[in-house]
CSV table of C-alpha atoms in Angstrom, one decimal:
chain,number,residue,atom,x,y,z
A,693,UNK,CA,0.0,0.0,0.0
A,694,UNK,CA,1.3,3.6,-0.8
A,695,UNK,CA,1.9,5.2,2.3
A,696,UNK,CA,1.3,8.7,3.7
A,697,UNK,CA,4.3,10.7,3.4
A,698,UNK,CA,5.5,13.2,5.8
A,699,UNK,CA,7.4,15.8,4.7
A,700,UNK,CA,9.6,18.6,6.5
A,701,UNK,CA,9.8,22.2,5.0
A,702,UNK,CA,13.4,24.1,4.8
A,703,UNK,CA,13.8,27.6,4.0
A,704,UNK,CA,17.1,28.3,2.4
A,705,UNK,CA,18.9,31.2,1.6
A,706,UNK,CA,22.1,31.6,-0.2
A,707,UNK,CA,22.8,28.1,0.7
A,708,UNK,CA,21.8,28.4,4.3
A,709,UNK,CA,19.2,27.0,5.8
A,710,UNK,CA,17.5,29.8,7.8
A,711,UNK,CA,14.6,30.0,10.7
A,712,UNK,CA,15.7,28.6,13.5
A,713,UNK,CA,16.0,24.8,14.3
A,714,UNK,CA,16.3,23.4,17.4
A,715,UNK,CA,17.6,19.4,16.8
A,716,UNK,CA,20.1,18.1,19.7
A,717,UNK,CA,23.7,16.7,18.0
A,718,UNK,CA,23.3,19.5,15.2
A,719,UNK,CA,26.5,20.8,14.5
A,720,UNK,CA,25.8,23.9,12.3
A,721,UNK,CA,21.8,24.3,11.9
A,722,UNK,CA,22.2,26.4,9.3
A,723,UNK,CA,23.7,23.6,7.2
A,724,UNK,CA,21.0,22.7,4.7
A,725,UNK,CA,22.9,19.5,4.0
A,726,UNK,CA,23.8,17.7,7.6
A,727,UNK,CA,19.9,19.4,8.6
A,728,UNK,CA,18.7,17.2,5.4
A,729,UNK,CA,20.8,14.2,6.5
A,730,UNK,CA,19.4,14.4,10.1
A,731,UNK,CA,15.8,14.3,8.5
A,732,UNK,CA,16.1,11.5,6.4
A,733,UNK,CA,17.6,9.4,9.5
A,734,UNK,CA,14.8,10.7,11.3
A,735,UNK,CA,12.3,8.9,8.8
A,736,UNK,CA,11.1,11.8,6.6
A,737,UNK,CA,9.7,10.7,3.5
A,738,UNK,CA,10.8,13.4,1.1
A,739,UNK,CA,12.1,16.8,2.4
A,740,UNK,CA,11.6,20.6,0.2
A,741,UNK,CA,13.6,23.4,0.4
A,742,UNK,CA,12.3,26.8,-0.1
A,743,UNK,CA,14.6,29.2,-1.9
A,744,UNK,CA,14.5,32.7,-0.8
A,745,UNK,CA,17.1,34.0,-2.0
A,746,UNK,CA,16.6,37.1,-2.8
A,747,UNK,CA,18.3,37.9,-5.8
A,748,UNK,CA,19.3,36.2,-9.1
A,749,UNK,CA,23.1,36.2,-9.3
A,750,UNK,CA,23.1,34.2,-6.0
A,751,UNK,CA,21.4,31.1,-7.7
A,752,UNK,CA,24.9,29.8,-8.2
A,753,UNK,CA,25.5,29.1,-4.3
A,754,UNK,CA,21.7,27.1,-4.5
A,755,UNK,CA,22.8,25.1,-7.3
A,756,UNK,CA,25.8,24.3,-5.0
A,757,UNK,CA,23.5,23.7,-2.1
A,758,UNK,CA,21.3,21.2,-4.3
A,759,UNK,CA,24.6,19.5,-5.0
A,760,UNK,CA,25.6,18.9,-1.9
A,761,UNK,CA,22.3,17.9,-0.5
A,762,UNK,CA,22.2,15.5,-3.3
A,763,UNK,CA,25.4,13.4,-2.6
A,764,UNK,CA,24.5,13.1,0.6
A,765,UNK,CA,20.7,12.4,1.5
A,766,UNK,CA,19.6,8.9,0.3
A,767,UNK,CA,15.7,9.9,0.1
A,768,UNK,CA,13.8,12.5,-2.5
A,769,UNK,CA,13.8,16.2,-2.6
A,770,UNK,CA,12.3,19.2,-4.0
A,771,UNK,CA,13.4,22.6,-4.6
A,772,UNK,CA,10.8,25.4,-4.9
A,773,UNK,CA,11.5,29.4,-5.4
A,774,UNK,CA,12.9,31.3,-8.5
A,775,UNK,CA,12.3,29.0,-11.1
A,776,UNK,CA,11.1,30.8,-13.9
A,777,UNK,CA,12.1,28.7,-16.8
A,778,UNK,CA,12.9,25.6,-18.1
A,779,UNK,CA,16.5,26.6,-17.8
A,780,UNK,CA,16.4,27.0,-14.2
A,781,UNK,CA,15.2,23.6,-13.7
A,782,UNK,CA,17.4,22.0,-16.0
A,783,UNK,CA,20.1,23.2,-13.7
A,784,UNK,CA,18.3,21.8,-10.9
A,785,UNK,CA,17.4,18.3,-12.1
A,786,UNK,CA,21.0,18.1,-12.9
A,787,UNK,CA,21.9,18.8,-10.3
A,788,UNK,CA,20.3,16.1,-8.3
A,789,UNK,CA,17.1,17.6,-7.3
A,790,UNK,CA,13.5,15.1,-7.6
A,791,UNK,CA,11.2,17.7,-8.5
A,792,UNK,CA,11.4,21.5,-8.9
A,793,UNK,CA,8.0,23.5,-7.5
A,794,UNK,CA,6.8,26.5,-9.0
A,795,UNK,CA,4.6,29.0,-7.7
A,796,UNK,CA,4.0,33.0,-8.9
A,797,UNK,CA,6.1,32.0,-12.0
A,798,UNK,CA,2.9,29.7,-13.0
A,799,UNK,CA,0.4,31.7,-12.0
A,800,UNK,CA,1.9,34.5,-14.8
A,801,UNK,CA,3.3,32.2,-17.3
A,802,UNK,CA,1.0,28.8,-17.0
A,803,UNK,CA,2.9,27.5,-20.2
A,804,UNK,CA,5.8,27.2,-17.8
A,805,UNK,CA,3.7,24.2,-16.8
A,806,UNK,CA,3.2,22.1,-19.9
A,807,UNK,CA,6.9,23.0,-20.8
A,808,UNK,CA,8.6,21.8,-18.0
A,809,UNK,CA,6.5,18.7,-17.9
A,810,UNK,CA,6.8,18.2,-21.7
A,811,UNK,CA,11.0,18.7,-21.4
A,812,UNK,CA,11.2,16.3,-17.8
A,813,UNK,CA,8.3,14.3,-17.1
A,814,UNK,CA,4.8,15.6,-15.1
A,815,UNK,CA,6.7,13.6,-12.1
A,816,UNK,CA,9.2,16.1,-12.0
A,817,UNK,CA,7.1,19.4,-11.7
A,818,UNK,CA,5.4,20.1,-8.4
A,819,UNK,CA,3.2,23.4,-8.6
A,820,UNK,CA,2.2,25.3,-5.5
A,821,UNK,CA,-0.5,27.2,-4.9
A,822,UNK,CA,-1.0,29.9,-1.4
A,823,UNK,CA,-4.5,30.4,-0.9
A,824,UNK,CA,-6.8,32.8,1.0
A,825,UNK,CA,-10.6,32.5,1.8
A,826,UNK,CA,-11.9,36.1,0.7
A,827,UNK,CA,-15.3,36.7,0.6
A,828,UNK,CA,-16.9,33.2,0.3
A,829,UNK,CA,-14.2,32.1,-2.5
A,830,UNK,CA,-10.7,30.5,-2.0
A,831,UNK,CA,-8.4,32.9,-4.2
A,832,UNK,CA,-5.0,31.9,-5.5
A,833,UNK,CA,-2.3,34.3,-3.2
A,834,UNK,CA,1.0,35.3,-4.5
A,835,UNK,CA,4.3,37.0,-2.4
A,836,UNK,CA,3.1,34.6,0.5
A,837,UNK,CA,-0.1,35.6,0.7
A,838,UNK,CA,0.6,39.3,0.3
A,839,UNK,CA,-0.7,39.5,-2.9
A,840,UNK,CA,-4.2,38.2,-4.2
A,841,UNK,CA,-4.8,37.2,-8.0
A,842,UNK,CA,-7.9,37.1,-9.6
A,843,UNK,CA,-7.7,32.9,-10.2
A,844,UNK,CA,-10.2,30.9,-7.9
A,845,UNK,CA,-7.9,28.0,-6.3
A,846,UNK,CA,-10.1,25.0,-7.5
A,847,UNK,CA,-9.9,26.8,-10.9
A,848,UNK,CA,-6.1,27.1,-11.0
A,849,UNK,CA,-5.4,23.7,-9.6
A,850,UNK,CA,-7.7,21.9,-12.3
A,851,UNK,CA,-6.0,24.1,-15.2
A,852,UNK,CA,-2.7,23.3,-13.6
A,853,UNK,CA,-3.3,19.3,-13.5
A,854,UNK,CA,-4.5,19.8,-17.1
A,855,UNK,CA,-1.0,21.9,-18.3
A,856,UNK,CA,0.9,18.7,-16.8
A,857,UNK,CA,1.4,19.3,-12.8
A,858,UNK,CA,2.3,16.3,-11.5
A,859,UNK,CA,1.6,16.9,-7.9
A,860,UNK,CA,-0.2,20.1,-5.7
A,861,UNK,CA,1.2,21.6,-3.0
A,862,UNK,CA,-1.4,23.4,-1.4
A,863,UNK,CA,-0.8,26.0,1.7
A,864,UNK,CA,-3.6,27.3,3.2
A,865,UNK,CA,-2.4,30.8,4.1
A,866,UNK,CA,-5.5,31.2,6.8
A,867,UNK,CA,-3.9,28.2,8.4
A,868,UNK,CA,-0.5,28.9,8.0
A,869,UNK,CA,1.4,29.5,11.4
A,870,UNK,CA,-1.8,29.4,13.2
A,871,UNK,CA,-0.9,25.3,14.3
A,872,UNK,CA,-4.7,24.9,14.8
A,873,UNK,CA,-4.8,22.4,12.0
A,874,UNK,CA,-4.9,21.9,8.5
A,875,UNK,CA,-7.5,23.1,5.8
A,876,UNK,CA,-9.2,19.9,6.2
A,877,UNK,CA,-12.6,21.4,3.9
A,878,UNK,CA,-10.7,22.5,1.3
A,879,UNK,CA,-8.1,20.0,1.1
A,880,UNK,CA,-10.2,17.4,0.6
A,881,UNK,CA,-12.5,19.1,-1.7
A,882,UNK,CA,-9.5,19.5,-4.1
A,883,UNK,CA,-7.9,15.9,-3.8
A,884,UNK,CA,-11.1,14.7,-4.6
A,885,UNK,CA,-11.5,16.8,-8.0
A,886,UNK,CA,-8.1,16.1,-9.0
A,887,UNK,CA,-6.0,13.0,-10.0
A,888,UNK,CA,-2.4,13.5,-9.2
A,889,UNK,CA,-1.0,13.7,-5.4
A,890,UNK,CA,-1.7,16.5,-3.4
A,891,UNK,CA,0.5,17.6,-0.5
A,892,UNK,CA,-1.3,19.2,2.6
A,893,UNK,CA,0.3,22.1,3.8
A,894,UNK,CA,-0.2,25.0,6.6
A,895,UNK,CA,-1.6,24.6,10.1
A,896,UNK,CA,0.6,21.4,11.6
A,897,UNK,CA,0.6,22.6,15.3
A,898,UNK,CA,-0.4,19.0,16.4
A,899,UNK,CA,0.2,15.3,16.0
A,900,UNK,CA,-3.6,15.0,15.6
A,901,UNK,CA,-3.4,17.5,12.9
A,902,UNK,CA,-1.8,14.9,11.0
A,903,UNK,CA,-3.9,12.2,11.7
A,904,UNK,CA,-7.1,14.3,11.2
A,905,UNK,CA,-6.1,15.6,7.3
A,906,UNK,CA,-5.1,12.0,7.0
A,907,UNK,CA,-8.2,10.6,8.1
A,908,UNK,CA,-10.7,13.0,6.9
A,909,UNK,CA,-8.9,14.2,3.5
A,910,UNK,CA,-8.0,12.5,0.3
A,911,UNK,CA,-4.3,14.2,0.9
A,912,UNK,CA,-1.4,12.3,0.1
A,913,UNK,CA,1.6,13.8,1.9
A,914,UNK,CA,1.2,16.3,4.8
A,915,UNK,CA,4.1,19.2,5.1
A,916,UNK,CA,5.6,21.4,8.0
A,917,UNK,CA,8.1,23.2,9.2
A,918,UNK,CA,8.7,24.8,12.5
A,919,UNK,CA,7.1,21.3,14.7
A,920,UNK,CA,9.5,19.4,12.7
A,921,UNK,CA,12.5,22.2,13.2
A,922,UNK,CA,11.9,22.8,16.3
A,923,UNK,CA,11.5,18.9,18.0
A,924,UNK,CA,7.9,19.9,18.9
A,925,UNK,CA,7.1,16.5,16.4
A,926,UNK,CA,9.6,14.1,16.5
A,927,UNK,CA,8.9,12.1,13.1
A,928,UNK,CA,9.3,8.6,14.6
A,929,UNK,CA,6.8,9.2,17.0
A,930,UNK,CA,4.1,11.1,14.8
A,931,UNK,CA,4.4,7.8,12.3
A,932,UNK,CA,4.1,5.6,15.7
A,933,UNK,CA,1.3,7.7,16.6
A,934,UNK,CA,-0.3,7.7,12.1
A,935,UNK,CA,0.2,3.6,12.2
A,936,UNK,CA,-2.4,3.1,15.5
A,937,UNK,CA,-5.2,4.8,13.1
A,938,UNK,CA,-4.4,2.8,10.6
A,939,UNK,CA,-3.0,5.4,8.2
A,940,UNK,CA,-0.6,3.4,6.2
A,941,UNK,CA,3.5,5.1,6.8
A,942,UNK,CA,6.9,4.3,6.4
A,943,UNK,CA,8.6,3.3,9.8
B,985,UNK,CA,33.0,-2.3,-11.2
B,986,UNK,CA,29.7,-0.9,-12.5
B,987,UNK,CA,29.2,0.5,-15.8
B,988,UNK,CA,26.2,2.9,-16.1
B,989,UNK,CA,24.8,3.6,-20.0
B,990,UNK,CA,25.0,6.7,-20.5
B,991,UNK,CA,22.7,7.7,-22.9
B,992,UNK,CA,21.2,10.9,-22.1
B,993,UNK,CA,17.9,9.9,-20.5
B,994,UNK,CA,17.7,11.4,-17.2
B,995,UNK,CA,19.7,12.8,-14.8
B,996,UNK,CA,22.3,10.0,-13.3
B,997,UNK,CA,23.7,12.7,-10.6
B,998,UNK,CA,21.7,10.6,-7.8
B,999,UNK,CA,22.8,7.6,-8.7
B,1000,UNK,CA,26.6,8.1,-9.0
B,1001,UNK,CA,25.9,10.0,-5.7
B,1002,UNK,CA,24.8,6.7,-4.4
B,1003,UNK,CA,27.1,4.4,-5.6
B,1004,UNK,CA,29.9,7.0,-4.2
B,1005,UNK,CA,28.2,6.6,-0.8
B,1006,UNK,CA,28.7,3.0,-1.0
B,1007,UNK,CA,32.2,3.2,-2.2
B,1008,UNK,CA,31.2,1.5,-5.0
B,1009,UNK,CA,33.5,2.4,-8.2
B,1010,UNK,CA,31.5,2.8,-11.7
B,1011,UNK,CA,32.4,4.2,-14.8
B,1012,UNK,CA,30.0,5.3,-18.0
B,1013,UNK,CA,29.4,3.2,-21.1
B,1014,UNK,CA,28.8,5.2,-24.1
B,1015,UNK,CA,30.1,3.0,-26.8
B,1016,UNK,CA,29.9,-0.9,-27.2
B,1017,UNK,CA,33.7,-1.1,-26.3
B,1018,UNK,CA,33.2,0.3,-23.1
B,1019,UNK,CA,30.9,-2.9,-22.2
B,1020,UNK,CA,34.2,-4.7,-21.7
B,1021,UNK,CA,35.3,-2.4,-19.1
B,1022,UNK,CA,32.5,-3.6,-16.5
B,1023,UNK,CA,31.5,-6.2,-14.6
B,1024,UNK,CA,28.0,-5.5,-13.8
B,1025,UNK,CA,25.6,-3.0,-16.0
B,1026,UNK,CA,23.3,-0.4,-14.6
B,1027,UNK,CA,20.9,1.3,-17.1
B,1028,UNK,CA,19.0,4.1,-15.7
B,1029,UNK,CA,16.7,6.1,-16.9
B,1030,UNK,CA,14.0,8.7,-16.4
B,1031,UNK,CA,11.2,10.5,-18.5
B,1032,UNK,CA,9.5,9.1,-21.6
B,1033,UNK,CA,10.1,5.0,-22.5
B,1034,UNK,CA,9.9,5.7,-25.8
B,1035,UNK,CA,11.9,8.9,-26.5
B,1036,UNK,CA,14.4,6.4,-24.2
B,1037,UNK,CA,14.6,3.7,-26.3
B,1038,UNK,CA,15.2,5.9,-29.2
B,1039,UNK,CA,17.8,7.3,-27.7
B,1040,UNK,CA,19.7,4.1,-26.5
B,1041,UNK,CA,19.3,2.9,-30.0
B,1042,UNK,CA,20.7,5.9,-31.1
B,1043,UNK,CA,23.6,4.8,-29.1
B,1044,UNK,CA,24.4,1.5,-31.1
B,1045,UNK,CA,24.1,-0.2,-27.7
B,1046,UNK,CA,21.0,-2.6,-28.1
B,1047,UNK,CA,22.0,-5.4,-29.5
B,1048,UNK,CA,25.3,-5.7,-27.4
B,1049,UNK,CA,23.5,-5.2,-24.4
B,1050,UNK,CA,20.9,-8.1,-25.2
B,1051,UNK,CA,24.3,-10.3,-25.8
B,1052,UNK,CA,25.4,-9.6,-22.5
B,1053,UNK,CA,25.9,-12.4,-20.3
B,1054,UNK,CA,26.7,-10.7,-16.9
B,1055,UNK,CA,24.5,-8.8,-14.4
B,1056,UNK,CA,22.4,-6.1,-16.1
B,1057,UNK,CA,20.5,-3.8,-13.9
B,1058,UNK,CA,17.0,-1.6,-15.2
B,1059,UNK,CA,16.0,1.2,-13.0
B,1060,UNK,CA,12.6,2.8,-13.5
B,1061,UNK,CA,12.7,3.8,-17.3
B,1062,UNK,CA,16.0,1.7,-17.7
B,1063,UNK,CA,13.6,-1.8,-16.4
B,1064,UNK,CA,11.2,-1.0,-19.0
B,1065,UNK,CA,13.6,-1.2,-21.8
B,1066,UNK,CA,13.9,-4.4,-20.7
B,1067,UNK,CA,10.3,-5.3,-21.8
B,1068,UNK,CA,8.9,-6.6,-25.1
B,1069,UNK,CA,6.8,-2.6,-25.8
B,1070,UNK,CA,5.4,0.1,-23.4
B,1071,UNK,CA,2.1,1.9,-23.9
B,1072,UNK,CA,4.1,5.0,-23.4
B,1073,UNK,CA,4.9,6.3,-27.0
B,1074,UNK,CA,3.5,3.0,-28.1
B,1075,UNK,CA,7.2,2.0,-28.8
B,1076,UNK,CA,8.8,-1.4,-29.3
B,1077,UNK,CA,11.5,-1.9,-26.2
B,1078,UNK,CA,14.6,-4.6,-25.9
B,1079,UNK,CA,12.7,-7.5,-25.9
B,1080,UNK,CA,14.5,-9.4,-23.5
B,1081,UNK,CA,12.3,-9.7,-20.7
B,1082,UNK,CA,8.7,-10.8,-22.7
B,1083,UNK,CA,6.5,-8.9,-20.5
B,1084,UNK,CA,4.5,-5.6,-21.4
B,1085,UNK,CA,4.3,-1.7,-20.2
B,1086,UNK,CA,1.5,-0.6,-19.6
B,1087,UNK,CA,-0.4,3.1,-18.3
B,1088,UNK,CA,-2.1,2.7,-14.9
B,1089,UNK,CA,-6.0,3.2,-15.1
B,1090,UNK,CA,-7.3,5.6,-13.5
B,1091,UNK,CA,-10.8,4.3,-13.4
B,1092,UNK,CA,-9.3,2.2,-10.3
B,1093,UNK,CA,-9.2,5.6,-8.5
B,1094,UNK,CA,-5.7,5.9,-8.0
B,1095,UNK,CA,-3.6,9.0,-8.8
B,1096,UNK,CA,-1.0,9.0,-11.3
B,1097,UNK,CA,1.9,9.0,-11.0
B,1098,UNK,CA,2.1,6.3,-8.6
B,1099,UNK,CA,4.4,8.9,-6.2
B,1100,UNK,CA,6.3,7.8,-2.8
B,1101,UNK,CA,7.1,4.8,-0.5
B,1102,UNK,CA,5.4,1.5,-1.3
B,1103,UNK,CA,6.0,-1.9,0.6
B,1104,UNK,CA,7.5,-4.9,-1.6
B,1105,UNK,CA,7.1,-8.6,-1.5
B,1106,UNK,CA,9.8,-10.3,-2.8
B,1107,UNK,CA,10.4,-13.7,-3.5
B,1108,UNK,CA,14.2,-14.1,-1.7
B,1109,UNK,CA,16.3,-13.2,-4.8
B,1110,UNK,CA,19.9,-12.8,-4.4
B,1111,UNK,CA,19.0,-8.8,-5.4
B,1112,UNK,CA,16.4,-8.5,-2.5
B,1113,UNK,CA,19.4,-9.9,0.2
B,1114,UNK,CA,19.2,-8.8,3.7
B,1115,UNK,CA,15.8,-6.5,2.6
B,1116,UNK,CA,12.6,-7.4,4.8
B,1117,UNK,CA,9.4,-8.0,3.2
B,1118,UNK,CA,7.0,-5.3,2.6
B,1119,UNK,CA,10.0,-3.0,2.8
B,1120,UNK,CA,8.9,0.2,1.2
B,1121,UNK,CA,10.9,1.7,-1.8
B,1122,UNK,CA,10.6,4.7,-3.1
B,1123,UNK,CA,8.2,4.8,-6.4
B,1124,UNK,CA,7.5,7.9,-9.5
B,1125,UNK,CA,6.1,6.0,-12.4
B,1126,UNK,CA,2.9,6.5,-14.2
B,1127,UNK,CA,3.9,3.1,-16.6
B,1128,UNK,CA,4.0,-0.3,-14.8
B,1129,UNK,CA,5.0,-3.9,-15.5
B,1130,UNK,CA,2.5,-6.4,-16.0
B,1131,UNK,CA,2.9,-9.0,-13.0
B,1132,UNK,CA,3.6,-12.2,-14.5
B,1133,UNK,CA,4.9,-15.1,-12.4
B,1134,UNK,CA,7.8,-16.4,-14.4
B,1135,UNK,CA,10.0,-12.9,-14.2
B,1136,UNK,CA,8.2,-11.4,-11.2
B,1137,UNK,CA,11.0,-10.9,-8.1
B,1138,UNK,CA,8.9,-8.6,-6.0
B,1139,UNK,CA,5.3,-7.1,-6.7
B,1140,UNK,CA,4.3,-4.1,-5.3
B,1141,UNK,CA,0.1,-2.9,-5.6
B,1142,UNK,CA,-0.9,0.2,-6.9
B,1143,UNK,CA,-5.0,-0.7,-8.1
B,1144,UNK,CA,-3.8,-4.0,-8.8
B,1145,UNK,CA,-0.3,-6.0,-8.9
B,1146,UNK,CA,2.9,-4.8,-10.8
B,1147,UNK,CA,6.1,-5.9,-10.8
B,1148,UNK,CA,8.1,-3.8,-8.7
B,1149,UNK,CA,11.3,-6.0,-9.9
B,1150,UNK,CA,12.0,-8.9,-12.7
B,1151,UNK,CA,14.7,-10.9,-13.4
B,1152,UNK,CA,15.5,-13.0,-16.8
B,1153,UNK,CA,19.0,-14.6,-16.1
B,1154,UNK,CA,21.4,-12.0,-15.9
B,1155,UNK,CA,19.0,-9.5,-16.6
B,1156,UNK,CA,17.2,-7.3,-13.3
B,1157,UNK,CA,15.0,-4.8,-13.0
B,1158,UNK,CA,13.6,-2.1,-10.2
B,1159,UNK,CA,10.8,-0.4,-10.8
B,1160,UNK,CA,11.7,1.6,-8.0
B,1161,UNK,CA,14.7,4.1,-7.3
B,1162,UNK,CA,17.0,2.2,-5.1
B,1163,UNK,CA,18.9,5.7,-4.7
B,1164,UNK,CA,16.2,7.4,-3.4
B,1165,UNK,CA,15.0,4.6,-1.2
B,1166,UNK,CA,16.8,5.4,1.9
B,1167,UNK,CA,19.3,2.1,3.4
B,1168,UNK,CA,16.6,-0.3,1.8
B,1169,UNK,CA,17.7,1.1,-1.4
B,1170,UNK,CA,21.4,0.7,-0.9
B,1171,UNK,CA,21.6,-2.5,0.3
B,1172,UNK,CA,19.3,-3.3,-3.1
B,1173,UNK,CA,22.4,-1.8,-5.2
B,1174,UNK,CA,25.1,-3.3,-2.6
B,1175,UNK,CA,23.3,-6.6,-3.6
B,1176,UNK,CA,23.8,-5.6,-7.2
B,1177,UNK,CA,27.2,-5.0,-7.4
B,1178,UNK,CA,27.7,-8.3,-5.5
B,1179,UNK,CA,25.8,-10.7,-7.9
B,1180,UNK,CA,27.6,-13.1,-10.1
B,1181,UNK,CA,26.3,-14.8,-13.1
């Protein structure tokens, strides 16, 4: 059976991870790659790292990053922010990364889509979406939630599975940083209308967060960051805790 | 050592990184020559089986591969060369395992790809050494193997059977990625690199 897969969030910026993280026996927590390595012995399924780096002549030291985290971590990865073109991800994919995400650059160029699944494979193009309930209707956000677009997010998500996204990373920016849950509604409202994976993501203040938007949702990965960062989850024992509900994981 | 064909379908950074965890030594095969370098044969691959097989053809490499008498390993794209055709591209394959590609259905109501960890059985081949059953392994695929019993080493469910592995003699396959597939994964290609034929 294909199990639910839990995956921790990393913010990187010029090759640093940043935010803080709290793990015991971490040498240098700002290491992207021994953070990475501690997260996979941990039992992560698959781990993504968020590029925030601000500018473009700085990519060079993420490429690096990707590299490095590549040769060392024995489980998948995927790197999300400043992708913009098929180019961009080509450096990535060679570079070792699993999938690449996109967010803003689909919303403005949606043919980014259907070309970067057309040159590597739908598996390889994860595309997140940041959404906001405003007035009754769940609107695509951009700039982390700063900025609202004029797509509906069951719209976008449907024209994105039919450009050639193969997976949805959706974070629920009502939910995000709240830890009072998961968008349970909405999440499963949109795994149900789709038919590639959908990763749940924003709200995880809670082990039973996880089992709820396991149990109730169609979902088939759930992300976070600061419960995992900061020990407030230990991984073995949220899976522990996923297997007595019967939600099928990797121990 | 291990020779990995190199012919320009997918991205083979994980895998060397792999290998070079395991201190395993490998070298690329891009010409029939170099298939006298190796002792064991990994063929990767990733993206479309038929744009694949066009471009390992290109290579000059199919019919000395199919002569090959020691251990040959598929992985993920690279198995399904092994197979007679794949639905994907509707494109003739190697032909040396006689078993069939095929698209998932999604009428079974599953998602495709078939994306992350699924548990294995395996039937206690020398590839599978050491690795408990319903071990999970790390799966991106939207093609499959049709389970048949004579080539089947492990089968993995996804809406119905598939062969997550096959062997024909000195032939293997993983549907898998064994270097994504955390320590199960490397003892799979530690297992590899120790088979003899």
């Amino acid at each position: 059976m294909l199990s639910k897969r839990i995956i921790p969030c990393l913010d990187v910026k010029d090759g640093r991870t940043v935010k803080g993280v709290n793990f015991v026996d971490l040498k240098d927590a700002g290491d992207p790659v021994e953070l990475a390595w501690q997260y996979a012995q941990q039992g992560a399924d698959e781990l993504v790292f968020l590029d925030i780096t601000a500018t473009h002549e700085r990519r060079g030291t993420t490429i690096e990053m990707v590299k490095s985290v590549a040769r060392q971590l024995n489980i998948p990865f995927t790197i999300g922010g400043g992708i913009t073109s098929v180019a961009d991800a080509e450096a990535l994919l060679n570079s070792g990364a699993d999938k690449i995400s996109i967010n803003s650059a689909a919303v403005r160029n949606p043919a980014l889509i259907s070309d970067l699944a057309k040159a590597f494979g739908v598996q390889f193009v994860v595309v997140a979406v940041d959404t906001k309930f405003v007035e009754g209707r769940n609107m695509v956000h951009l700039n982390g939630g700063r900025l609202i677009t004029e797509l509906e997010t069951e719209d976008w998500i449907l024209h994105a599975e039919s450009l050639g996204a193969g997976e949805i990373l959706l974070t629920s920016m009502d939910h995000d940083g709240t830890k009072n849950g998961f968008d349970c509604l909405l999440l499963d409202k949109i795994a149900r209308s789709i038919n590639i994976p959908v990763i749940a993501s924003g709200g995880a203040g809670r082990m039973e967060h996880f089992t709820e938007v396991f149990l109730q949702t169609g979902v088939d990965a759930a992300l976070a960051a600061s419960v995992f960062h900061f020990g407030e989850i230990p991984i073995p024992v949220l899976k522990e805790e996923l297997k007595k509900h019967n939600i099928p994981v990797r121990l | 050592m291990i020779g990995i064909v190199n012919y320009g379908a997918g991205n083979i950074f994980s895998l060397t990184s792999a290998l070079d965890r395991l201190d395993l030594p490998y070298g690329m095969i891009n010409e029939e020559a170099d298939l006298d370098k190796y002792t064991h044969i990994i063929i990767p691959g990733v993206g479309h089986a038929g744009t694949a097989m066009k471009k390992l053809d290109q290579t000059g490499l199919v019919a000395p591969i199919k002569a090959l008498k020691k251990p040959v390993l598929g992985i993920c794209v690279g198995m399904q060369l092994l197979t007679q055709h794949s639905e994907e591209g509707d494109a003739d394959m190697m032909s040396i395992v006689p078993v069939k590609t095929r698209l998932f259905n999604k009428d079974q109501g599953i998602k495709i790809p078939h994306m992350g960890w699924n548990n294995i059985t395996h039937k206690n081949n020398p590839l599978f050494e050491g690795v408990k059953n319903l071990t999970q392994f790390y799966f991106v695929h939207s093609y499959f193997i049709e389970y048949n019993p004579t080539f089947d080493i492990a089968t993995a469910e996804y809406g119905m059977p598939f062969s997550a592995a096959v062997q024909k003699d000195n032939f293997y396959g993983v549907q898998f990625h064994p270097e994504k597939s955390g320590a199960a994964g490397e003892r799979l290609l530690k297992n590899f690199s120790n088979l003899k034929h």
